[in-house]
Coordinates of C-alpha atoms and ligand atoms in Angstrom, one line a residue:
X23 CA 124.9 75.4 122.6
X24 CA 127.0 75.2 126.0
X25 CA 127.2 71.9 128.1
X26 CA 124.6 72.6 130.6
X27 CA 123.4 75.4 130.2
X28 CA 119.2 75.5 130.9
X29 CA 117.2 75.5 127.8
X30 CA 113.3 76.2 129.1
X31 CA 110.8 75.9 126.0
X32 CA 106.7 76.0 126.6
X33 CA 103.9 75.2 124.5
X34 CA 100.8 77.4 124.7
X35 CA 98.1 75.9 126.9
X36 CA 95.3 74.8 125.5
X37 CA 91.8 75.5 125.7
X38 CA 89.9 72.4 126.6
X39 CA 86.4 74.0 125.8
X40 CA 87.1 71.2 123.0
X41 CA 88.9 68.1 121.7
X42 CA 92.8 68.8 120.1
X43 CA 92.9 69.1 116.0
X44 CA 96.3 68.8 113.7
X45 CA 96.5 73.0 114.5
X46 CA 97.2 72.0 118.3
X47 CA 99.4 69.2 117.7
X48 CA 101.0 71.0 115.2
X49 CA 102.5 73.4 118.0
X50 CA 103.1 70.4 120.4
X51 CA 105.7 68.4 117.9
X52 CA 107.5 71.5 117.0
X53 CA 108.2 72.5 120.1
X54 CA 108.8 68.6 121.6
X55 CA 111.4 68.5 118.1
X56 CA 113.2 71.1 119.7
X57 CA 113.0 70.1 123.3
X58 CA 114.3 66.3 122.3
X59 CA 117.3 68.8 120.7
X60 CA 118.7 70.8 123.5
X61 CA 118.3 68.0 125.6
X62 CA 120.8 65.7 123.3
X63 CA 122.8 68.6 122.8
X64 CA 123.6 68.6 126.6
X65 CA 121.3 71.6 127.5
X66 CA 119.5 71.3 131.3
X67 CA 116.3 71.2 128.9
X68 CA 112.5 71.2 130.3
X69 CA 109.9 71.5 127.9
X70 CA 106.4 72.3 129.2
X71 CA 102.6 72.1 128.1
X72 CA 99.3 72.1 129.6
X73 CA 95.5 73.2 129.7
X74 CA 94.2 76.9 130.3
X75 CA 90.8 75.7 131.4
X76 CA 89.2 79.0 133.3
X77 CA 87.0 81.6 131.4
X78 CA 84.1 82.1 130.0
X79 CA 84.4 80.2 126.7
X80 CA 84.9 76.8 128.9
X81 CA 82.4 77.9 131.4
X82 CA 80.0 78.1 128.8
X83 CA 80.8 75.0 127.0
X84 CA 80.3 73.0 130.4
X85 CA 77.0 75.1 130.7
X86 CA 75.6 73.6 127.1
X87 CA 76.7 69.8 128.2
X88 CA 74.6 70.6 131.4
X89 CA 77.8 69.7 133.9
X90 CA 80.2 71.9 135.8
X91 CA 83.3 73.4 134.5
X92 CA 85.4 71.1 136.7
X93 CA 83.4 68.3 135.8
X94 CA 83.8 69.1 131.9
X95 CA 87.5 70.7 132.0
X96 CA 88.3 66.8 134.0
X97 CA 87.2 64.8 131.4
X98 CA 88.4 66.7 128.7
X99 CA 92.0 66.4 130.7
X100 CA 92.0 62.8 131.3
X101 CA 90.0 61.8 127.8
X102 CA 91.3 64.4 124.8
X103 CA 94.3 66.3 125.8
X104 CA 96.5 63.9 128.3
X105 CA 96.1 61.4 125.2
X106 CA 97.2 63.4 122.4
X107 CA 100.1 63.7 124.1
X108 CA 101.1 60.0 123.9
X109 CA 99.7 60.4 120.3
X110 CA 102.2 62.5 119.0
X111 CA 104.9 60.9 120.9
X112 CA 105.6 64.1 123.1
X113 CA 108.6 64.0 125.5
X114 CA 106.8 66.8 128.2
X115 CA 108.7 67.1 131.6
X116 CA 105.7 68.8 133.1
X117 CA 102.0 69.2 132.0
X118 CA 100.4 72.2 134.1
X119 CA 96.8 72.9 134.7
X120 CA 95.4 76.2 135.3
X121 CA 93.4 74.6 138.1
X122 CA 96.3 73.2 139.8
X123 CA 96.7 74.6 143.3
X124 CA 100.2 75.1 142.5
X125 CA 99.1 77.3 139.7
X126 CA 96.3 78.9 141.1
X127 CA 97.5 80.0 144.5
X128 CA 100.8 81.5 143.0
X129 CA 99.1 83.7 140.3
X130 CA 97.1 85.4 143.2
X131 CA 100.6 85.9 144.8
X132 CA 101.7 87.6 141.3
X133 CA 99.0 89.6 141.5
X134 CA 98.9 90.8 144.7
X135 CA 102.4 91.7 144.2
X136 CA 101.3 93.8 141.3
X137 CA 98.6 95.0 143.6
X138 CA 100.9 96.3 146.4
X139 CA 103.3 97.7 144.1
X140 CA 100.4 100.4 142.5
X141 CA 100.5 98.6 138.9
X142 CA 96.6 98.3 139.3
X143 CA 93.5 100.1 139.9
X144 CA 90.0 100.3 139.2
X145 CA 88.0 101.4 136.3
X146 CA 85.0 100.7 134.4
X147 CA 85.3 99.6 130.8
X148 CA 82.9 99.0 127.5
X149 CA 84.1 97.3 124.7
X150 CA 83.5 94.2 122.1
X151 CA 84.9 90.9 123.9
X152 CA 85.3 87.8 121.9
X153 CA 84.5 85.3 123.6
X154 CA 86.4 82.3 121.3
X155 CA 89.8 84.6 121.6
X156 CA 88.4 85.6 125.2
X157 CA 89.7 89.2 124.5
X158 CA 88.1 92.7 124.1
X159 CA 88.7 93.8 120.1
X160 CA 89.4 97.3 118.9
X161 CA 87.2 98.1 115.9
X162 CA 90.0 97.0 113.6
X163 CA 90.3 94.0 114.7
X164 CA 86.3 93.5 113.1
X165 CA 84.7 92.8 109.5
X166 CA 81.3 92.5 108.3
X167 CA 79.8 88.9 109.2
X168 CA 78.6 86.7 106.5
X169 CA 75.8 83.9 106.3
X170 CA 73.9 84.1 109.8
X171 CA 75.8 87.1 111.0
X172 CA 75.2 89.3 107.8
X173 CA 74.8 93.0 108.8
X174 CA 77.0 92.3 112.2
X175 CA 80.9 92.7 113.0
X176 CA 82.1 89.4 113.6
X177 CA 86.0 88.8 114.9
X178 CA 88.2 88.1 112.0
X179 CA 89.5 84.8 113.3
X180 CA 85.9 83.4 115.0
X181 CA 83.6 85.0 112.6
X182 CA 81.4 84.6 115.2
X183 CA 79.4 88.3 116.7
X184 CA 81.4 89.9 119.5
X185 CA 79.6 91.0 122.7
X186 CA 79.2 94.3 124.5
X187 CA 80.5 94.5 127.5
X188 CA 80.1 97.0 130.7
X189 CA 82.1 96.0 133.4
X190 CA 83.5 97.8 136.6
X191 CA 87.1 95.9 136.4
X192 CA 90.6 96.0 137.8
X193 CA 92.8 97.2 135.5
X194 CA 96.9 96.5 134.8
X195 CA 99.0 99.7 133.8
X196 CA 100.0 98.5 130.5
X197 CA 100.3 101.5 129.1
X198 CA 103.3 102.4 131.5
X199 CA 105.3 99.9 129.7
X200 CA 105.2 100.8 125.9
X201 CA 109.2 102.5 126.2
X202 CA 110.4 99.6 127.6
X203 CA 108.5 97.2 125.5
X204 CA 110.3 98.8 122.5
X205 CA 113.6 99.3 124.2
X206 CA 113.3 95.3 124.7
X207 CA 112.8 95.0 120.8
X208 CA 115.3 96.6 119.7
X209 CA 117.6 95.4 121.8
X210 CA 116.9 92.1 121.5
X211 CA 116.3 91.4 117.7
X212 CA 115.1 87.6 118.3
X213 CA 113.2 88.5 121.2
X214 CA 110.2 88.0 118.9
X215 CA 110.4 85.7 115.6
X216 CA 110.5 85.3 113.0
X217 CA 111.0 89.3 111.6
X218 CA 106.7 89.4 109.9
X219 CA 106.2 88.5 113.7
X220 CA 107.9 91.0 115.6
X221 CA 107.4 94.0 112.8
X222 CA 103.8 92.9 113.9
X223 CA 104.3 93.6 117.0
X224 CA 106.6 96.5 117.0
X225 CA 103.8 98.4 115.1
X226 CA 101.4 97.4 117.4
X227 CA 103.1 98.9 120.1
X228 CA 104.2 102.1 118.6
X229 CA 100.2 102.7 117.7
X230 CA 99.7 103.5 121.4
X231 CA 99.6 100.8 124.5
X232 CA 95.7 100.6 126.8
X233 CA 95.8 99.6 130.0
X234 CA 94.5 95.9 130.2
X235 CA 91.5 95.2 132.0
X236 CA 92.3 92.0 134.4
X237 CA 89.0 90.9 135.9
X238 CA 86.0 90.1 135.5
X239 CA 82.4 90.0 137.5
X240 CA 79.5 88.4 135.4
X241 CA 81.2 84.8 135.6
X242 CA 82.9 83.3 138.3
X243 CA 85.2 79.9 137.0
X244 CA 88.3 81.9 137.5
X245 CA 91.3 82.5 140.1
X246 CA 89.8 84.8 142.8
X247 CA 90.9 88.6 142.9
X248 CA 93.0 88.0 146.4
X249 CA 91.6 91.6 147.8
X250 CA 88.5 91.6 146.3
X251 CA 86.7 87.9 145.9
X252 CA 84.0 89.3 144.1
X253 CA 86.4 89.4 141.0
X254 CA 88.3 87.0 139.0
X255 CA 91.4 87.2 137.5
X256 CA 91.1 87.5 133.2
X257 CA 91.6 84.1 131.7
X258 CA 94.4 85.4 129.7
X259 CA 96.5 87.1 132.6
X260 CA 96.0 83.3 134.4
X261 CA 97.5 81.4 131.5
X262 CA 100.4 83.2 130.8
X263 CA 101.5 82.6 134.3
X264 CA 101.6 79.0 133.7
X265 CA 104.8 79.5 132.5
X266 CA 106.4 80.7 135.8
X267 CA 103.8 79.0 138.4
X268 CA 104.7 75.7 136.4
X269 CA 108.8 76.4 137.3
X270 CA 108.7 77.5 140.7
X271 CA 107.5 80.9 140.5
X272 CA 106.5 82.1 144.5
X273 CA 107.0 78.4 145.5
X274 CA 110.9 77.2 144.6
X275 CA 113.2 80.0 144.0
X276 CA 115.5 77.6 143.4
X277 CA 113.8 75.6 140.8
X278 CA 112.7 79.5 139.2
X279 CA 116.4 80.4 139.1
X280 CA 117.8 77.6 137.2
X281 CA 114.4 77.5 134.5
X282 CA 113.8 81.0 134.1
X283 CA 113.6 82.3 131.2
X284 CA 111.7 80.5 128.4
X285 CA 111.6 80.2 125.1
X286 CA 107.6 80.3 123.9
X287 CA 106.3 78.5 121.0
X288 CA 103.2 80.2 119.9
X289 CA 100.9 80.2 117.0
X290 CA 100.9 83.8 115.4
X291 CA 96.9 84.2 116.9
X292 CA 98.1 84.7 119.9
X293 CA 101.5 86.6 119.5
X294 CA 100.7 89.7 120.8
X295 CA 99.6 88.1 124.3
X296 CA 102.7 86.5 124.3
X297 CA 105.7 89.4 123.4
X298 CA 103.1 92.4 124.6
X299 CA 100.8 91.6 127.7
X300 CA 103.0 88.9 129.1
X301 CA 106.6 90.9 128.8
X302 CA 105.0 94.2 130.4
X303 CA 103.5 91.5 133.1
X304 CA 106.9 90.7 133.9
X305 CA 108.5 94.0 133.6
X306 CA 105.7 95.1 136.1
X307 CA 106.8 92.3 138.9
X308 CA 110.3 92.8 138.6
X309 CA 111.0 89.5 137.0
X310 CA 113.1 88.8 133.4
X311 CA 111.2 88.7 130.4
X312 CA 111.1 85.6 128.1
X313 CA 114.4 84.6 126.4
X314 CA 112.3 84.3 122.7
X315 CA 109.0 84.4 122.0
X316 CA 108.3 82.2 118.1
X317 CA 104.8 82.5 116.1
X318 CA 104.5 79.8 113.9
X319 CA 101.7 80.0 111.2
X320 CA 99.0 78.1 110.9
X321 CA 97.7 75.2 109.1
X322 CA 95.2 75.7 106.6
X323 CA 91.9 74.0 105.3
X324 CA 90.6 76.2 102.2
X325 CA 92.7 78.9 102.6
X326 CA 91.6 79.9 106.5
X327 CA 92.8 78.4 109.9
X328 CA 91.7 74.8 110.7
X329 CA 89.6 75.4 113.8
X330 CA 86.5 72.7 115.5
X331 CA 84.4 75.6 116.0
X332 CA 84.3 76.2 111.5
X333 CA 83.7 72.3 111.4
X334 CA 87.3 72.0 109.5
X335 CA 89.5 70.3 112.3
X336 CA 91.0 67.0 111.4
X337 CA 92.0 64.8 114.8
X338 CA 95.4 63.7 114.9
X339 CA 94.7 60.2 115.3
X340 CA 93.1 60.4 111.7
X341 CA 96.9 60.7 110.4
X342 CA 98.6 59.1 113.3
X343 CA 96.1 55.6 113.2
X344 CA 97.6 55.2 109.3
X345 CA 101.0 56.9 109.6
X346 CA 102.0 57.0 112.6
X347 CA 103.8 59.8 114.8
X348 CA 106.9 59.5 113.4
X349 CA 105.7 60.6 109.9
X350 CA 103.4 63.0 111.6
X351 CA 105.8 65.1 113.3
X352 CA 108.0 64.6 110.1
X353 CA 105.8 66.1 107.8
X354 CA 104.1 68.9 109.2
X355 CA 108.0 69.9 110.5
X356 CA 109.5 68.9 107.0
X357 CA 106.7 70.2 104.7
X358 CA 105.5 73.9 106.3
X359 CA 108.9 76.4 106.7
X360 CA 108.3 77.1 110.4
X361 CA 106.8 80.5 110.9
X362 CA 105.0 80.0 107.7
X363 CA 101.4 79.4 107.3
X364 CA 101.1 75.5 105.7
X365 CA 98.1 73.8 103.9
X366 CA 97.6 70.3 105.0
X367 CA 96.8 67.9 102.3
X368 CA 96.2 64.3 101.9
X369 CA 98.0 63.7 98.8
X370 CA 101.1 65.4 100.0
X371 CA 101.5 63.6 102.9
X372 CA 101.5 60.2 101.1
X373 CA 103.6 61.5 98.7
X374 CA 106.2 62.5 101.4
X375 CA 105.4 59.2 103.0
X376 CA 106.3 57.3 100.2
X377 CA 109.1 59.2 98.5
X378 CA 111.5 60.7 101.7
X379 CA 110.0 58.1 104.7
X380 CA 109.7 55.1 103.2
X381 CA 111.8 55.2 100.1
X382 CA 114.2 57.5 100.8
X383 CA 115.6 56.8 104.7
X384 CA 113.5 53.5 105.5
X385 CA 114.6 51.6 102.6
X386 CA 118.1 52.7 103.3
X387 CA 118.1 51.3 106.5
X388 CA 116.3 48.1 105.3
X389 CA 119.3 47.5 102.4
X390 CA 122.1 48.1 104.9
X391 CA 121.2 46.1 107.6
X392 CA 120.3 43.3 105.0
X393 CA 123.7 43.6 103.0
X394 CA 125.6 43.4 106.9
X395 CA 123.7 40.4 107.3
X396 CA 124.2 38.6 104.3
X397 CA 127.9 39.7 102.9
X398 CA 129.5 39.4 107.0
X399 CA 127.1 37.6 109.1
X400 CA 126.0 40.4 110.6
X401 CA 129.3 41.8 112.2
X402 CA 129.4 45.7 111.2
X403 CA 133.0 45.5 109.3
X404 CA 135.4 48.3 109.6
X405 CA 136.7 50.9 107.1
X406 CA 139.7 50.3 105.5
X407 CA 141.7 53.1 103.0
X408 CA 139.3 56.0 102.2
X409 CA 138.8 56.9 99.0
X410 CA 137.1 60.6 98.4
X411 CA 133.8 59.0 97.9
X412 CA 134.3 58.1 101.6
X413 CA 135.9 61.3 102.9
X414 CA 132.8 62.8 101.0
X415 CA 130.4 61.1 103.2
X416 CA 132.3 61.8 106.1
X417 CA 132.8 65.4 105.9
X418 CA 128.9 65.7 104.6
X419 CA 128.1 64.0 108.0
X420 CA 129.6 66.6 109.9
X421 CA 128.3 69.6 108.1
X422 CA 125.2 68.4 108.3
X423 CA 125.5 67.6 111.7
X424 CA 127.0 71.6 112.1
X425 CA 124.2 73.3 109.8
X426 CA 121.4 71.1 111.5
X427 CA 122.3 72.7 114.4
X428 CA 122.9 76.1 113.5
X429 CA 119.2 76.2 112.0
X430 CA 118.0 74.7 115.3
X431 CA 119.4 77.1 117.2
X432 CA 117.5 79.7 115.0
X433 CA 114.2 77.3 115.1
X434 CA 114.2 76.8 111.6
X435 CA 113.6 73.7 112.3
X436 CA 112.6 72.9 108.5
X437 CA 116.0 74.0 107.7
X438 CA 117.5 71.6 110.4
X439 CA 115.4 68.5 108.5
X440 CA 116.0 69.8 105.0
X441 CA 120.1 69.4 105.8
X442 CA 119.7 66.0 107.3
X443 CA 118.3 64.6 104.6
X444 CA 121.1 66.1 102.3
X445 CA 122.6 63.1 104.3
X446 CA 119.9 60.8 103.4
X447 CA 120.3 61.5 99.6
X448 CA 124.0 61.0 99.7
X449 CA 123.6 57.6 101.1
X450 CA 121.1 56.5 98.6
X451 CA 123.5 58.1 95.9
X452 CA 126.6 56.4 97.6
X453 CA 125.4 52.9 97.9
X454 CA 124.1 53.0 94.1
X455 CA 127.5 54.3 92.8
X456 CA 129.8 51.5 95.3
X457 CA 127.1 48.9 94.5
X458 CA 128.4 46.7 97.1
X459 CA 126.1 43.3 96.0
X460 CA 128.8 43.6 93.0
X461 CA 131.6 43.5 95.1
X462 CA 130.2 40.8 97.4
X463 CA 130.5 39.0 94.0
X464 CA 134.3 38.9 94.0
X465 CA 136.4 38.1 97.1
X466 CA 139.5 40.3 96.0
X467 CA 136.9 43.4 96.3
X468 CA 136.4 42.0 99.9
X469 CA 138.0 45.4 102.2
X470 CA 136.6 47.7 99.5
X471 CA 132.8 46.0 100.4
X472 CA 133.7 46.3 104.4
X473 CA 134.7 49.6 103.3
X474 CA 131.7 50.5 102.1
X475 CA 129.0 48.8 104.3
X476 CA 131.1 50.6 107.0
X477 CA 131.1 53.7 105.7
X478 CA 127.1 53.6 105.5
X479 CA 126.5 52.0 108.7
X480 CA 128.4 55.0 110.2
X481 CA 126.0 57.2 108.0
X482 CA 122.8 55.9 109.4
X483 CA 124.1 55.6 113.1
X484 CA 124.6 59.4 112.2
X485 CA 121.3 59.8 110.9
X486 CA 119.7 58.0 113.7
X487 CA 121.2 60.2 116.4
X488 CA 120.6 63.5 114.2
X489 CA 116.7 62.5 113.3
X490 CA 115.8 61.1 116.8
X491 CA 114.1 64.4 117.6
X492 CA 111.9 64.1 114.7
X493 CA 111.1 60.3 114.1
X494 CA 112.0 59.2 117.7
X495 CA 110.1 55.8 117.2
X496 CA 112.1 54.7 114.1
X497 CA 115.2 55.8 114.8
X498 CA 115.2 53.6 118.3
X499 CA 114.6 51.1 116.2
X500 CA 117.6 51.7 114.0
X501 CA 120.0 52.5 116.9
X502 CA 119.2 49.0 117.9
X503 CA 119.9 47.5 114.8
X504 CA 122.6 49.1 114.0
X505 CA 124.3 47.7 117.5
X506 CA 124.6 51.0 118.9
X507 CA 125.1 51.1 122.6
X508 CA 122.4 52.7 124.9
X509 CA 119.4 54.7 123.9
X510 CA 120.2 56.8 121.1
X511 CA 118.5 59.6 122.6
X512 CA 121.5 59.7 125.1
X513 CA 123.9 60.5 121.8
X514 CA 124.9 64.0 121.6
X515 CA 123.4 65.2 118.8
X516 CA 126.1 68.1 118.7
X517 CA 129.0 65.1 117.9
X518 CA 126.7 63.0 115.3
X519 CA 128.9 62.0 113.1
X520 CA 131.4 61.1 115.9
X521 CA 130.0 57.6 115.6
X522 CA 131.6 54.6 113.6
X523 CA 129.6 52.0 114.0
X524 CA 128.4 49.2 116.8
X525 CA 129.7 45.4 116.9
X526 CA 127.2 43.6 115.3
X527 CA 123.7 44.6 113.4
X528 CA 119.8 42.9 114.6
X529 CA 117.2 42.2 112.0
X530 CA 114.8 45.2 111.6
X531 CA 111.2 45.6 110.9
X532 CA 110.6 48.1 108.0
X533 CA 110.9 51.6 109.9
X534 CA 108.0 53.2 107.7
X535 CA 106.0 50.0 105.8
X536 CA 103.8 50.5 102.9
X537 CA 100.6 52.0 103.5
X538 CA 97.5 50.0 101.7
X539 CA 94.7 52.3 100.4
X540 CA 91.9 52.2 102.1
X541 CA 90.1 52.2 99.3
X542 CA 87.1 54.5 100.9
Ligands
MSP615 N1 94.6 79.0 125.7 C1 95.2 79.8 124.8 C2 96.7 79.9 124.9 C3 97.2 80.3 126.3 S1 98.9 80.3 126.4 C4 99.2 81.1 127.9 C5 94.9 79.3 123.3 N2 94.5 78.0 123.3 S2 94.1 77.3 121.9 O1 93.8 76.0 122.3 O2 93.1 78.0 121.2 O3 95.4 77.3 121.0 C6 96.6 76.8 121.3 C7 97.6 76.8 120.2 O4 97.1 76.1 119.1 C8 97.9 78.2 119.7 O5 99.3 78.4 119.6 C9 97.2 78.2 118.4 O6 97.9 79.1 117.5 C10 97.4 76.8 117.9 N3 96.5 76.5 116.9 C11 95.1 76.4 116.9 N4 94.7 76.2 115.6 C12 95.7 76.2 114.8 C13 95.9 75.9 113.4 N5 94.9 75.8 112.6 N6 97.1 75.9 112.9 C14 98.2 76.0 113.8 N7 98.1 76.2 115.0 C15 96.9 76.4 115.6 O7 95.0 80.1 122.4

């Protein structure tokens, strides 16, 4: 990671047919973890998010509450999705909206472009569309419903029926760009991650590439075809223009130029949109293609994706109102390798509360700050003659700080936390072996205690500057009490372990306090 150098990461948008679960949430921290990264590793960082709120799925969702689609996708906006963002403690430089003018006016200059440059035509298409995915499914992508739907094909992810559709449409010359498609992937071995991902997608291509049908009649809560208003433009090629309309794109070439390209952060359902559809869109209007595309897994409830529409979603504040976001965003990014599917359960996120939060790095901080106030008055000492206990913590610091980095830059960002909290348990192991409360007892041990308080003061200021991405709540906190200067966001992350230690320490409030059963 160079000083300066632009570091773009998105989120999907989100459908706001309905109100965010953990799954969506799930994708927001990750991504805002690796945003809150680059941006303390110097990077010109701007992390994005937002709603995708055309379509027919949202159209008839605002049909069955009896209001209009503005009306509905407004209040979803303002009520459910603006809030979870303060929820999960999300550091967002933009949020775009699919029915922002900015949005809207410059994906009907995109296509246009496409137009003019003989990329589309017309044609007339039949095929099964689901409308929860809001895309046409080849027969494989089917199985035999259950339940209700018994005797019909039902999409593998809804398990809802799929519709049959007839349209006269506008098609986009996909097809044209399966060569250099796969050229891109095997050039570029990260273009899509992790490897189960991009085999995925590799295959997909090789099996032959359709052309994409890009409008639609029957319905019209879309972006008007700009040469023929009787169409509008599929909800899918609309979204994943966000990503360019939000940076500039046929508004600020200046603004495009320093942004362009992004990384995307995507859940594994919608991969192939992502590092098929949206790289050949590109390709097609002359523009670069994303620097990395990353599907994460999903979070499980009984073995199949959480999802509102199977009744299984759990709302983020049910975790957040008793745990807060810190220990949200540390779990699901501590607990689930990223990339991996994860199942979410109660017990082992009160386990992980308890045991690594609370025990493990909020007790440490508690004990230090405590011992600098009682054995000096609260004026962080400095480290005498090291003894290889110290050097040990020292040089752990920095290769933590080096191998957090190096799994961040591959976005293994489980990884990035596991090798923190090497740091965390060498600490805890230190402070137990120096036992500094039996030094305090004697004054002749009096450098070898300021020794030692010094040495983990220096620790935690470490572990404040390298865990602010994940637990950004608690580790302000720390950096406060640990008299460090400024906001500890504005540490470089990259020169952690630089640190050695403020003037003076200020009481702190338990970073992660006991949590009483509710006793249901
Ligand atoms: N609107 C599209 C994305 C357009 S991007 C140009 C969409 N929206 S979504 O609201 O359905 O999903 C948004 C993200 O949430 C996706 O990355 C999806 O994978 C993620 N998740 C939804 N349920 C999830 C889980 N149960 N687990 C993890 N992530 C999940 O798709």
């Amino acid at each position: 990671m160079s000083d300066g150098s632009s570091f773009y990461i998105t989120t999907p948008i989100f459908y706001v047919n309905d109100v965010p679960h953990i799954g969506h949430a799930y994708t927001e921290v990750a991504a805002d973890v690796l945003a809150r990264w680059h941006r303390q590793s110097g990077d010109d960082t701007w992390s994005l998010t937002g709603t995708d709120e055309h379509g027919q799925k949202i159209l008839r969702t605002a049909t069955a509450n009896g209001v209009t689609p503005k009306e509905w996708v407004d209040k979803l906006v303002a009520e459910a999705w603006k809030p979870l963002l303060e929820i999960v403690d999300l550091s967002n430089d933009d949020f775009i909206r699919t029915t922002d003018e900015r949005h809207e006016t410059n994906v009907q200059k995109f296509l246009q472009h496409l137009y003019d440059a003989g990329h589309i035509y017309t044609g007339e298409f039949q095929g099964y569309y689901c409308v929860g995915c809001e895309e046409y499914k080849q027969p494989g992508d089917l199985v035999d419903g259950e339940g209700d739907y018994e005797g019909q094909k039902v999409c593998a992810i809804h398990s809802k029926p799929v519709e049959l559709l007839n349209e006269k449409n506008y098609f986009f010359r996909m097809s044209a760009f399966a060569d250099q498609l796969l050229a891109l992937y095997e050039e570029r071995p990260d273009f899509v991650q992790p490897e189960s991902a991009r085999n995925e997608v590799v295959s997909f291509v090789k099996s032959g590439l359709a052309d994409l049908s890009i409008s639609r009649t029957s319905f019209d809560w879309g972006v008007k075809v700009p040469w023929d208003e009787s169409h509008v433009v599929y909800v899918w090629f609309d979204a994943l223009l966000n990503y360019i309309t939000a940076v500039g794109y046929g508004a600020d070439d200046e603004e495009f130029a320093r942004r362009w390209p992004a990384t995307h952060i995507v859940g594994k359902d919608i991969l192939r949109f992502h590092a098929v559809i949206w790289p050949a869109m590109l390709l097609a209007a002359g523009l670069e293609v994303p620097k990395q595309v990353f599907g994460h897994g999903w979070l499980l409830v009984g073995g199949e994706k959480m999802s509102k529409s199977k009744l299984t979603g759990i709302a983020p504040s049910q975790i957040i109102d008793t745990f807060g976001s810190d220990a949200f965003r540390y779990y699901f990014l501590r607990a689930i390798s990223f990339g991996q599917d994860g199942s979410f359960s109660w017990e082992d996120l009160a386990a992980r509360y308890q045991a690594e939060l609370a025990n493990g790095f909020g007790n440490l901080a508690s004990r230090v700050i405590a011992m600098v106030s009682r054995y000096c008055d609260g004026v962080i000492p400095t480290a005498g003659g090291l003894t290889p206990a110290e050097e040990a913590i020292v040089a752990l610091e920095r290769s933590v700080t080096d191998a957090a980095s190096e799994a961040i830059s591959r976005l293994a960002i489980h990884e990035a936390i596991a090798s923190i909290w090497e740091l965390v348990d060498a600490l805890n192991l230190y402070i137990t072996e120096q036992e500094p409360w039996a030094l305090a007892k004697d004054p002749a041990n009096r450098a070898r205690l300021e020794t030692v308080l010094a040495t983990v003061v220096r620790g935690l200021g470490t572990l404040a500057v390298l865990l602010s991405p994940v637990t950004p709540k608690a580790t302000a906190k720390l950096w406060t009490a640990l008299g460090g200067e400024g906001s500890v966001t504005d540490q470089r992350i990259d020169r952690a372990w630089e640190w050695t230690g403020g003037a003076s320490v200020a009481p702190l409030e338990a970073l992660f306090p006991r949590i009483e059963a509710s006793g249901e």
